[in-house]
Short mmCIF file of C-alpha atoms and ligand atoms in Angstrom, two decimals:
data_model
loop_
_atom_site.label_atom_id
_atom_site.label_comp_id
_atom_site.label_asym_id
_atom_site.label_seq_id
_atom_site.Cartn_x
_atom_site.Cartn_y
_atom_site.Cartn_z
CA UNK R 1 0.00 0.00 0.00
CA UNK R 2 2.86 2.51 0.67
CA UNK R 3 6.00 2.56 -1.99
CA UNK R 4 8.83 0.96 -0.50
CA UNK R 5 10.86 0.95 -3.63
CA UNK R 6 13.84 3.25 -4.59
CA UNK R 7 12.16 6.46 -5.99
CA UNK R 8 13.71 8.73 -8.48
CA UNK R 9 12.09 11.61 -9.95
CA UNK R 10 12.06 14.21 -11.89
CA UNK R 11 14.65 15.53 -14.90
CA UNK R 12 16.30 17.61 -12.19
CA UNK R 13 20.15 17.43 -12.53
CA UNK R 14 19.96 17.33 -8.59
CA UNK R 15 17.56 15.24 -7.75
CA UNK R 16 18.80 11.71 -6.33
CA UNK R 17 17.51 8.48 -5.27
CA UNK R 18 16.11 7.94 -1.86
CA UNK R 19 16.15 3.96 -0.10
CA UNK R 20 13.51 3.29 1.59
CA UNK R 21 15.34 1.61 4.35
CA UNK R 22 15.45 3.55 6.87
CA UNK R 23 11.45 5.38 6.15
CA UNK R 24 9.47 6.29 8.07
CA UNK R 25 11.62 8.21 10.64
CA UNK R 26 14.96 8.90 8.61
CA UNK R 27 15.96 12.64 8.96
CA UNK R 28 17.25 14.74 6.37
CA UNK R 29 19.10 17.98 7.13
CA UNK R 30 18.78 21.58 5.02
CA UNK R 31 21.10 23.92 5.82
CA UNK R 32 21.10 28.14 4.15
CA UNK R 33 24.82 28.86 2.35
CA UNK R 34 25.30 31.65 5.03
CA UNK R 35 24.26 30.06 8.03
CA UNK R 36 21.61 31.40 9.29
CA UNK R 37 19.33 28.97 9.67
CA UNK R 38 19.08 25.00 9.70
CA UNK R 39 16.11 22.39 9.85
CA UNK R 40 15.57 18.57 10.28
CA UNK R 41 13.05 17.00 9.04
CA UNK R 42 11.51 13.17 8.84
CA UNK R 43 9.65 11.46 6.27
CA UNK R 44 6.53 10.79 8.84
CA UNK R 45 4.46 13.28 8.29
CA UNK R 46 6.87 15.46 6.50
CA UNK R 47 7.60 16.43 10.07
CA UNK R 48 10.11 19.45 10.93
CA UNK R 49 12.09 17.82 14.25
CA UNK R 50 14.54 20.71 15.00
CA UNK R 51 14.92 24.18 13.87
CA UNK R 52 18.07 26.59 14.62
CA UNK R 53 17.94 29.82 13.76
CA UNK R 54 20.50 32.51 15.74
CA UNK R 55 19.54 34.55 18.88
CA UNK R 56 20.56 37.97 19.53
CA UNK R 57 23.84 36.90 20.57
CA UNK R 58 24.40 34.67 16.89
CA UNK R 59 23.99 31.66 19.47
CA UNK R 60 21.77 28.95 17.43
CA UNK R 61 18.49 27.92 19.48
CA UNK R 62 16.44 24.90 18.36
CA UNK R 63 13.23 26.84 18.71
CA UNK R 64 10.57 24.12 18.08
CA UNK R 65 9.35 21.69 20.19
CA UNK R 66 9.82 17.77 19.59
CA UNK R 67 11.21 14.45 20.31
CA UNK R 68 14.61 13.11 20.61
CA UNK R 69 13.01 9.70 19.69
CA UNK R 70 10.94 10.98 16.64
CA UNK R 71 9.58 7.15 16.58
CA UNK R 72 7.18 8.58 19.39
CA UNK R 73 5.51 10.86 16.58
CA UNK R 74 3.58 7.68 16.42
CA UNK R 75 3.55 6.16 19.56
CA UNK R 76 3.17 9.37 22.13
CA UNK R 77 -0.36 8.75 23.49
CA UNK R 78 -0.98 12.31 23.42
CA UNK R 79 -0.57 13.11 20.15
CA UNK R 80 0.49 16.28 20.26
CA UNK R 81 1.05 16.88 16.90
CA UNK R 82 4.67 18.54 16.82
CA UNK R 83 5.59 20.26 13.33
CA UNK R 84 3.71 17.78 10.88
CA UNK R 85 2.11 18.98 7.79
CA UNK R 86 -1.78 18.41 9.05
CA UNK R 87 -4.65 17.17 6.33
CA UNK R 88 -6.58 15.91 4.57
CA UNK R 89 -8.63 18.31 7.09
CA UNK R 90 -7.08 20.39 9.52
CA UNK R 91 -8.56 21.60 13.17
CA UNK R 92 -11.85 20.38 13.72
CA UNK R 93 -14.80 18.69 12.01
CA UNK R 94 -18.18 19.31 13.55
CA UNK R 95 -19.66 15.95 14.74
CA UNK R 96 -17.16 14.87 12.23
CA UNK R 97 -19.10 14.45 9.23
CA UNK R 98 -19.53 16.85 6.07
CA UNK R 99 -21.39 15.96 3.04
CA UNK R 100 -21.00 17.08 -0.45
CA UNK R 101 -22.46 19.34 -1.66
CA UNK R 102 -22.25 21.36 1.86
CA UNK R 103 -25.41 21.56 4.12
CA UNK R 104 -25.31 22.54 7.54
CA UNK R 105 -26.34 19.14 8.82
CA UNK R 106 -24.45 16.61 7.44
CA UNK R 107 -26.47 14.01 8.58
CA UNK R 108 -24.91 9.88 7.76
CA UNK R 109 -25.80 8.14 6.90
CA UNK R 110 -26.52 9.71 3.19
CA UNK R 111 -25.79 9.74 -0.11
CA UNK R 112 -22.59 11.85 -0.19
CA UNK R 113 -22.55 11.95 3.59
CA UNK R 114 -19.32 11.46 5.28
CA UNK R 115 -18.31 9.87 8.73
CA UNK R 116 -14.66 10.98 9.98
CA UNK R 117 -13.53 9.04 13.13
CA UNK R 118 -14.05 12.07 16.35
CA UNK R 119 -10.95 11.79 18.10
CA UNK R 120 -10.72 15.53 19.82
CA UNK R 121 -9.41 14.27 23.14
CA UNK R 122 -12.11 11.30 23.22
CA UNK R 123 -14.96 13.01 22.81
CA UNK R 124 -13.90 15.85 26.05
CA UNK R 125 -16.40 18.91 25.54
CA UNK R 126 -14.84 21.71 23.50
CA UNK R 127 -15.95 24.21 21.11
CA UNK R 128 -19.30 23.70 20.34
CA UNK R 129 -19.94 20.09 19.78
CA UNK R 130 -19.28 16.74 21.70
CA UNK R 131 -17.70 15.18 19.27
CA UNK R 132 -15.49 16.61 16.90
CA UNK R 133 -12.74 15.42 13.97
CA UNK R 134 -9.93 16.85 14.92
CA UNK R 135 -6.27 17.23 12.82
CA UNK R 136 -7.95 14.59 10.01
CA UNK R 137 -8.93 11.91 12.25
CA UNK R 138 -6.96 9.31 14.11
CA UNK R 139 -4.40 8.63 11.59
CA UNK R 140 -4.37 11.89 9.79
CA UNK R 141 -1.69 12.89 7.28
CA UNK R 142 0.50 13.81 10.13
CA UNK R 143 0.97 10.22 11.49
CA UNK R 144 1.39 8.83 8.24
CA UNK R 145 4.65 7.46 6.23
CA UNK R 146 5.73 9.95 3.85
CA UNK R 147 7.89 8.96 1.48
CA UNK R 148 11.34 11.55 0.50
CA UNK R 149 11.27 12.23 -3.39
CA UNK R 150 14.01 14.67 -3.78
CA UNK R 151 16.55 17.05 -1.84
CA UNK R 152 18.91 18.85 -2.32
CA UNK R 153 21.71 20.86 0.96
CA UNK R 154 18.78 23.31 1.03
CA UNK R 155 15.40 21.62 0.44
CA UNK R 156 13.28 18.48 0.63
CA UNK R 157 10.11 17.22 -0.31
CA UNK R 158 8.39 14.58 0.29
CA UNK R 159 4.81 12.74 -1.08
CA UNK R 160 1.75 11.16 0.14
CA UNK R 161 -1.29 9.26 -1.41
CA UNK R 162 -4.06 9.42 0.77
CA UNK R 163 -6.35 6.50 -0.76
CA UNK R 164 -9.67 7.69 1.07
CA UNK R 165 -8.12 7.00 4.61
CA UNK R 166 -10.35 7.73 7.30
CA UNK R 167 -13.28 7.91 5.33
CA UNK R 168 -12.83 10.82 3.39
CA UNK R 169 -13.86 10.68 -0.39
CA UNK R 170 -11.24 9.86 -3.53
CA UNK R 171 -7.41 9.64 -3.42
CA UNK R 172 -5.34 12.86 -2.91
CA UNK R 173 -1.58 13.09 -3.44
CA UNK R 174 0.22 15.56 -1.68
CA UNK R 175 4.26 16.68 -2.33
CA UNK R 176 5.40 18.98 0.59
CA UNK R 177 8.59 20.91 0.17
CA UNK R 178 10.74 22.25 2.88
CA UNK R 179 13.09 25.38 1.87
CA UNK R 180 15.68 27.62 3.56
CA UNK R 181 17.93 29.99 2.39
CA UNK R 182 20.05 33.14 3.02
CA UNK R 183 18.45 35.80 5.10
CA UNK R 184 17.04 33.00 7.74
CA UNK R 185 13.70 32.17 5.92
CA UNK R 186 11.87 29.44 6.21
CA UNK R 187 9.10 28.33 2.99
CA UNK R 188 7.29 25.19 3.04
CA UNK R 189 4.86 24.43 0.30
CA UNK R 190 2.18 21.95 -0.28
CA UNK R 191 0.58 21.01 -3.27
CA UNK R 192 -2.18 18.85 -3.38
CA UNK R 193 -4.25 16.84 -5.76
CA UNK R 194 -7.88 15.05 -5.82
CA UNK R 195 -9.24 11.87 -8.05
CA UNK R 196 -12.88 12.96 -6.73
CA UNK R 197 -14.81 15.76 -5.14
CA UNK R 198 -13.14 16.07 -1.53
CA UNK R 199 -12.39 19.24 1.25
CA UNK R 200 -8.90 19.59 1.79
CA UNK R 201 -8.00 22.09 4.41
CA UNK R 202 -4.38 21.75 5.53
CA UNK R 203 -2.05 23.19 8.10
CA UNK R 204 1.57 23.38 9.21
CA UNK R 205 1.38 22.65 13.22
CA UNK R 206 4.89 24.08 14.34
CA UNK R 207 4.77 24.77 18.33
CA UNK R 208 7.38 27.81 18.94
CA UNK R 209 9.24 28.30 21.24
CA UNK R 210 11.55 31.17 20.36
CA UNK R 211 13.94 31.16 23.66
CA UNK R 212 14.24 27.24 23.52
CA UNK R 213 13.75 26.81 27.66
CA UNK R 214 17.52 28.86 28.13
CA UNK R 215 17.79 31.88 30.27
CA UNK R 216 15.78 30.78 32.96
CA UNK R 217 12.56 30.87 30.59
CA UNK R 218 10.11 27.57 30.94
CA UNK R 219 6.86 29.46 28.99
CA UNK R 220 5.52 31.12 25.84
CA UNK R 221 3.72 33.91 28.07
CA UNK R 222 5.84 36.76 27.21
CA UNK R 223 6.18 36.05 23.98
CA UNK R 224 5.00 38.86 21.69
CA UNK R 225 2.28 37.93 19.66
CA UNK R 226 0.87 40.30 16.53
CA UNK R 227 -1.45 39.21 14.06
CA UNK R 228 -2.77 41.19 10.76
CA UNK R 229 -6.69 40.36 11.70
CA UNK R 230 -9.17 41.51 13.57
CA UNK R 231 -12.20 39.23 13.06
CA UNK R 232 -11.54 36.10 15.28
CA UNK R 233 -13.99 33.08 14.11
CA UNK R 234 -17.21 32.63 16.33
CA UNK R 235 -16.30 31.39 19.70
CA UNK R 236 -16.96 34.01 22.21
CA UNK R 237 -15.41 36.83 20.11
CA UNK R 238 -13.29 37.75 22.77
CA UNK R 239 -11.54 40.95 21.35
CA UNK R 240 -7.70 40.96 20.55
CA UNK R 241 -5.57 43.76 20.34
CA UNK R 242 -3.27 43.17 16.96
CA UNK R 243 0.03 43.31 19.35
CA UNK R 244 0.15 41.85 22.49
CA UNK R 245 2.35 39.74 24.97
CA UNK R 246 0.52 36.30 25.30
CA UNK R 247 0.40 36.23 28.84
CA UNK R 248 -1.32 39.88 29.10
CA UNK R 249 -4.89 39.37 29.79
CA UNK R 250 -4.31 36.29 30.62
CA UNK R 251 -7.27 35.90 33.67
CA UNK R 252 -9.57 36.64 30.25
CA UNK R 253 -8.25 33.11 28.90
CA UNK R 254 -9.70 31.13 31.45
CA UNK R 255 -12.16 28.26 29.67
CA UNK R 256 -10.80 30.11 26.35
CA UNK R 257 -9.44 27.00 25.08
CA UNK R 258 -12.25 25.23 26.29
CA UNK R 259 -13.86 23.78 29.55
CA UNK R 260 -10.98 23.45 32.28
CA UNK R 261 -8.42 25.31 29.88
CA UNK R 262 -6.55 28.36 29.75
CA UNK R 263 -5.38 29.98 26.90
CA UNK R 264 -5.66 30.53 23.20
CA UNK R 265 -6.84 27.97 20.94
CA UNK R 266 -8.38 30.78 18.35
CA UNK R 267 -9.12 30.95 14.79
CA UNK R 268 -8.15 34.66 13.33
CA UNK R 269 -9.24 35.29 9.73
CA UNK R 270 -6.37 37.56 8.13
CA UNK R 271 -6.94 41.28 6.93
CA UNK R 272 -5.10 41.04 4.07
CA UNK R 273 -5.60 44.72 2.57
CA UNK R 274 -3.42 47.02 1.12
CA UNK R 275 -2.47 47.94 4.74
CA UNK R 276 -1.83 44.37 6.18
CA UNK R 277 -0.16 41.19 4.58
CA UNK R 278 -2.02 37.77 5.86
CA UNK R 279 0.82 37.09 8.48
CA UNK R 280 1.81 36.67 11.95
CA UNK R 281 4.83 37.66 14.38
CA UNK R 282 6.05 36.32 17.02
CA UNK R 283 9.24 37.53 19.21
CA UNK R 284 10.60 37.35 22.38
CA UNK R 285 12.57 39.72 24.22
CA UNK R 286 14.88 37.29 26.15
CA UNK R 287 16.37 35.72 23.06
CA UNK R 288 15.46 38.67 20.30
CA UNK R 289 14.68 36.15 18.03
CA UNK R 290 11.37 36.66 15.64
CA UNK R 291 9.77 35.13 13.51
CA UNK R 292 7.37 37.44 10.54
CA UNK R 293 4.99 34.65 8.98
CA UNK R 294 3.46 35.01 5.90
CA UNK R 295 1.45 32.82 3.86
CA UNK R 296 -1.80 32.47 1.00
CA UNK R 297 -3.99 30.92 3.45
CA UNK R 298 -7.10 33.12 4.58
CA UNK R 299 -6.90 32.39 8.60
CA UNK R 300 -4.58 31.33 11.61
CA UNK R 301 -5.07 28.83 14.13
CA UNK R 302 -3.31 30.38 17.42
CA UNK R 303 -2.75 27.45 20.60
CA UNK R 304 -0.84 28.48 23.13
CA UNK R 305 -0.52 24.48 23.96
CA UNK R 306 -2.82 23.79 27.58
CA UNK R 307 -2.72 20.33 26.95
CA UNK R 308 1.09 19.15 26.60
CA UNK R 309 2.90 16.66 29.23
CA UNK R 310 5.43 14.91 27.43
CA UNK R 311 9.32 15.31 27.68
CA UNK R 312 11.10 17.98 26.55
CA UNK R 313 14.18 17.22 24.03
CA UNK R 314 17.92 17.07 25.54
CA UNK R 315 18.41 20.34 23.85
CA UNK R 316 15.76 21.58 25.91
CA UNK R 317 16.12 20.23 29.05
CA UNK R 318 14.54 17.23 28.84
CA UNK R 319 14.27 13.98 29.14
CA UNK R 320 13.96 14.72 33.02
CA UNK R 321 11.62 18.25 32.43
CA UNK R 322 8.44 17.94 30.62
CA UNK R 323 6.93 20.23 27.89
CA UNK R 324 4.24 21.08 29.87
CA UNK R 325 1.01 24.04 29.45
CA UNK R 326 1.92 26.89 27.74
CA UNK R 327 5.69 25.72 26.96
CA UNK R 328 5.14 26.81 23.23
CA UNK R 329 2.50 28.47 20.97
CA UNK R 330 1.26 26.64 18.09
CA UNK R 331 0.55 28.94 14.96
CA UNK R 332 -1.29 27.47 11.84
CA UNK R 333 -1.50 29.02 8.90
CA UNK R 334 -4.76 27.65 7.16
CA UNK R 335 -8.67 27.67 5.97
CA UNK R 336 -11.80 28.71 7.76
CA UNK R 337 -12.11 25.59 10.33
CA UNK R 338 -15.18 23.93 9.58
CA UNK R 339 -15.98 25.76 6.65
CA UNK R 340 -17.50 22.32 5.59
CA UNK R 341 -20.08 22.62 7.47
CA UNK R 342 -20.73 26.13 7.58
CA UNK R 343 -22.66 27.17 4.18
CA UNK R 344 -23.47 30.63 5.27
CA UNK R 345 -19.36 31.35 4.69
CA UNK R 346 -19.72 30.55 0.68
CA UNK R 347 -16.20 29.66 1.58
CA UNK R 348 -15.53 26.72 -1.24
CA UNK R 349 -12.98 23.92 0.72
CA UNK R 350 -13.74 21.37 -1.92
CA UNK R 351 -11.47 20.02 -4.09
CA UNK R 352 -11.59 17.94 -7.54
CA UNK R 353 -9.85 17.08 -10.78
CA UNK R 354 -9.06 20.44 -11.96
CA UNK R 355 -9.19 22.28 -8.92
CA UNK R 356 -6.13 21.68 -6.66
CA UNK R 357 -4.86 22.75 -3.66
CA UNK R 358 -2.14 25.06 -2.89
CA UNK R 359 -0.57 26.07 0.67
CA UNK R 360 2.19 27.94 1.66
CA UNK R 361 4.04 29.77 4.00
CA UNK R 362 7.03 32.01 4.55
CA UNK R 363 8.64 32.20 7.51
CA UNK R 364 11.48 34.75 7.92
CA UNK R 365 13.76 35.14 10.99
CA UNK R 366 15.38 37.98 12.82
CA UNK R 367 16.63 39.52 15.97
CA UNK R 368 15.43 42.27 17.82
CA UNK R 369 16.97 43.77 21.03
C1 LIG J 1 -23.66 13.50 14.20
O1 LIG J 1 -23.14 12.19 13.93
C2 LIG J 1 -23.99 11.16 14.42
C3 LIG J 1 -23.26 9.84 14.25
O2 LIG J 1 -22.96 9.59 12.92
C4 LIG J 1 -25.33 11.25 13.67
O3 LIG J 1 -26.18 10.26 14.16
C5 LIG J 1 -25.93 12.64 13.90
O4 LIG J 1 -27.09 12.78 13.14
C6 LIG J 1 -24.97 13.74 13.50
N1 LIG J 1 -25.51 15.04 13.87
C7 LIG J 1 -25.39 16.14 13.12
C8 LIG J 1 -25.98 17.38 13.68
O5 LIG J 1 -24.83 16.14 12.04
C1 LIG J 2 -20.76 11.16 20.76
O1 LIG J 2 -20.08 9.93 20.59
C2 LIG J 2 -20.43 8.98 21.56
C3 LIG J 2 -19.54 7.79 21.37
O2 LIG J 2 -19.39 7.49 20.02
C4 LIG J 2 -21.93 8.65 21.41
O3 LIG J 2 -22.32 7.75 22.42
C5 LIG J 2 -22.74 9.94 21.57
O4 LIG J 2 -24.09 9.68 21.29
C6 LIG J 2 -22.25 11.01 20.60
N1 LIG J 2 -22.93 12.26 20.85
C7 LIG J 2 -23.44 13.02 19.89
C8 LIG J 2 -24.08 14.29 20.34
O5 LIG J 2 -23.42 12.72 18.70
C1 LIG J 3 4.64 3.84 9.36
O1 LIG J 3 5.85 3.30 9.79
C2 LIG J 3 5.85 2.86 11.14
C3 LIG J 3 7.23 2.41 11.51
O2 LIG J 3 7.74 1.53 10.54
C4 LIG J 3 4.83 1.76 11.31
O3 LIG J 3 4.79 1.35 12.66
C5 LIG J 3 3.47 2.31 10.93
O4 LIG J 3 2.51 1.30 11.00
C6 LIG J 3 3.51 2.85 9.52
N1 LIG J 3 2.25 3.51 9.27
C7 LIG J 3 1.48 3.17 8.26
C8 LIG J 3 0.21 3.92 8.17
O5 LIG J 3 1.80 2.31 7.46
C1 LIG J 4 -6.65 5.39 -5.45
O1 LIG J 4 -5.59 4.79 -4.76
C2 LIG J 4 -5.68 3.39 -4.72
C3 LIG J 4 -4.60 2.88 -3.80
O2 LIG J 4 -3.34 3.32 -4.23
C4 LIG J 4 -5.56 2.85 -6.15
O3 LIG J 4 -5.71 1.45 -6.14
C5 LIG J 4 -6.63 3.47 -7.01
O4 LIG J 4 -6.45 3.11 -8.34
C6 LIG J 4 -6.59 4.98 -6.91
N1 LIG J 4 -7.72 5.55 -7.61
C7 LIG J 4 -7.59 6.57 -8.46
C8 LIG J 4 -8.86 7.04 -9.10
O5 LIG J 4 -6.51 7.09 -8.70
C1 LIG J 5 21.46 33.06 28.01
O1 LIG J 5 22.13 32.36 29.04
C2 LIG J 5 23.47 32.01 28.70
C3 LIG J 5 24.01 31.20 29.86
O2 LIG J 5 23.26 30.04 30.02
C4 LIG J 5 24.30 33.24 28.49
O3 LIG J 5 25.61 32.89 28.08
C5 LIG J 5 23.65 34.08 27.38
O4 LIG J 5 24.34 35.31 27.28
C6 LIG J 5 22.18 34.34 27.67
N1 LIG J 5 21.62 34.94 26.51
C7 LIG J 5 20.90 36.04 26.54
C8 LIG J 5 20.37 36.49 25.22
O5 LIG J 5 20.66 36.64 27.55
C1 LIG J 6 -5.70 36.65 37.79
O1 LIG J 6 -6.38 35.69 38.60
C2 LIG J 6 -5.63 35.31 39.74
C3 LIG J 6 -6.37 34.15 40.41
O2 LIG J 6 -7.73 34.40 40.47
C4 LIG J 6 -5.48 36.54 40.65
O3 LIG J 6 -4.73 36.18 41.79
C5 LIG J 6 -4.75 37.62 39.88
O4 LIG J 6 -4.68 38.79 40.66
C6 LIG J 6 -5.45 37.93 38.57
N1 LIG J 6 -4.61 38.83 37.80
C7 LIG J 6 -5.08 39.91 37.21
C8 LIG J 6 -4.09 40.72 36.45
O5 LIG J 6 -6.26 40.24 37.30
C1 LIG J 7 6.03 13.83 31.82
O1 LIG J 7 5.19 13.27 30.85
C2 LIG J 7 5.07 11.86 30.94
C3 LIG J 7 4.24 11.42 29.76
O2 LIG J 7 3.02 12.10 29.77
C4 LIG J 7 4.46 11.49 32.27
O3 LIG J 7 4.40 10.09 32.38
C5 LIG J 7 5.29 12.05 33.40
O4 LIG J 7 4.64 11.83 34.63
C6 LIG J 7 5.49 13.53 33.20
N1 LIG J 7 6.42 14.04 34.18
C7 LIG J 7 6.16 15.11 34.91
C8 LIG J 7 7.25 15.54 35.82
O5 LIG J 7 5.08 15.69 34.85
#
């Protein structure tokens, strides 16, 4: 079901061949010609494991969160997603079905009427709905085995086929490619394709961490956080300033994320005028490093990470400290979440022959004092 064999593609002079032997968790290294930035990534779930990008001091931080192990982006019971590329539906699925064409109540079963394993933290009251499809179902593209097409010292992509897993309609094949160069920036890109009539809303899930747990920092909450929108979707429409530290306000956060949690897990939909890019920034004071994101997706997914308990890396003090609540901020640059289900939106998620998909991001590093 998955290719095993060698794999060479393309007419590019620098393209090679790729052995399957050691897939799913063999990690391939880009490095930028000056320096300024590095990333490792592994073929599960076209997963980012570290990224170093220089402090204010030119000291190189690995300032995302992950595994030393990165076998345990399978087998870590709570699935916290760390730095996958998300699909074939990102964030949450009402009652996890949708049917095509959209109606409100997608109601299985149905002709065109689609069933999507609820796995939000087994069925745990959040958002609006019991029980809700969360990251693509149980084994979404994120816990899946990629396979590596093609690198080169400063890129990588790799491919899925999704053959209808998890119930969703027709194949899709997806090719995700990881860039950096000079200047410390960051682009990953994700094309996708669809044999039938499907919604494909996809997402990269990096957690940040921008001080990497040095200088006596454990938490995200003075972060700075600024995003270019000022409509947040439904929830309680709890009003955001466009620059803020993460922790201010913070007693307004309480049950944000949800009964029993504090924080952000918030959908923004992006400006994106001739006064704002669609972006977001994040920077911390401590280690000067930020990050300006910008992408083509219409909205951001902001979670500021309630529900981690796992061990931290070695590079972050781990295996003996945890990642724990609020030890990073997870910012996801994608669709209108349940736009599937939410006709009112004319927001078209569906994808076909002839229609494909296209996502990226941009994500460009610098200091500040
Ligand atoms: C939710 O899913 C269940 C189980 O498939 C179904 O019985 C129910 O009708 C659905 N409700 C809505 C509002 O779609
Ligand atoms: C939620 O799922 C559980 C277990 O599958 C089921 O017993 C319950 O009826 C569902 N609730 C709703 C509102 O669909
Ligand atoms: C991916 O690879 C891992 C490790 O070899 C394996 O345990 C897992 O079952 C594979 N996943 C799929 C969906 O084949
Ligand atoms: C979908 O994928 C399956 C599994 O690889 C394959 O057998 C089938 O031919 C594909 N269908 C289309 C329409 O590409
Ligand atoms: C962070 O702490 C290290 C010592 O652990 C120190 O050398 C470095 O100067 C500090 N960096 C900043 C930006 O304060
Ligand atoms: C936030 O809530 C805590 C606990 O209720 C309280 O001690 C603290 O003073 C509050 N902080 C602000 C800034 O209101
Ligand atoms: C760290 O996380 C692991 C896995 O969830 C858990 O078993 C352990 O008790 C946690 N340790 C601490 C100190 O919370």
């Amino acid at each position: 079901m998955f290719m095993r064999a060698l794999v060479v593609l393309g007419a590019a002079a620098n393209f090679i061949s790729v052995s399957a032997t050691a897939w799913p968790f063999d990690l391939t290294e880009i490095k930028a010609p000056d320096g300024s930035i590095s990333a490792k990534f592994v073929s599960f779930g076209a997963t980012m494991t570290e990224l170093w990008v220089k402090d204010k001091l030119g000291k190189p931080r690995d300032i995302v969160l992950g595994y030393d192990d990165n076998s345990r982006l399978l087998t870590d019971p709570d699935h916290p997603v760390f730095n996958p590329i998300v699909g074939r539906y990102a964030n949450r699925l009402k009652n996890g079905t949708f049917s095509i064409p959209i109606t409100k109540v997608a109601q299985p079963p149905g002709p065109n009427v689609y069933q999507i394993p609820t796995n939000d933290h087994n069925g745990q009251v959040r958002f609006s709905a019991p029980n809700v499809t969360l990251h693509g179902g149980i084994y979404g593209w994120d816990r899946r085995n990629w396979t590596l097409v093609s690198k080169t010292p400063t890129s990588v992509t790799y491919k899925h086929l999704d053959p209808a897993d998890e119930g969703f309609p027709g194949n899709v094949t997806a090719y995700a490619t990881h860039t950096v160069s000079n200047g410390g920036v960051l682009k990953t890109t994700v094309h996708a394709t669809a044999t039938e009539k499907t919604p494909i809303m996809l997402t990269q899930h990096i957690y940040w961490n921008l001080d990497a747990f040095q200088n006596g920092t454990n938490d995200i909450l003075s972060h700075h956080l600024q995003v270019d929108g000022s409509r947040v979707i439904a929830l309680d429409g709890n009003a955001v300033p466009t620059e803020q530290k993460i922790g201010a306000r913070w007693n307004d956060t309480i049950d944000l994320c949800g009964q029993g949690c504090q924080g952000y897990d918030s959908a923004w939909i992006y400006d994106r005028s001739e006064q704002s890019r669609a972006g977001t920034s994040l920077w911390s004071d401590v280690s000067g490093i930020r990050v300006d994101i910008s992408t083509n997706q219409p909205a951001v997914q902001v979670y500021s990470a309630f529900w981690l308990n796992t061990p931290r890396k070695v590079v972050h003090g781990g295996p003996s400290l945890n990642y724990s609540k609020w030890s990073a901020v997870a910012i996801e640059q994608q669709g209108y979440v349940d736009a599937i289900n939410t006709p009112e939106w004319g927001v078209d998620q569906i994808y076909h022959p002839g229609r494909d998909f296209e996502w990226s991001s941009t994500y460009k590093f610098s200091t500040v004092k």
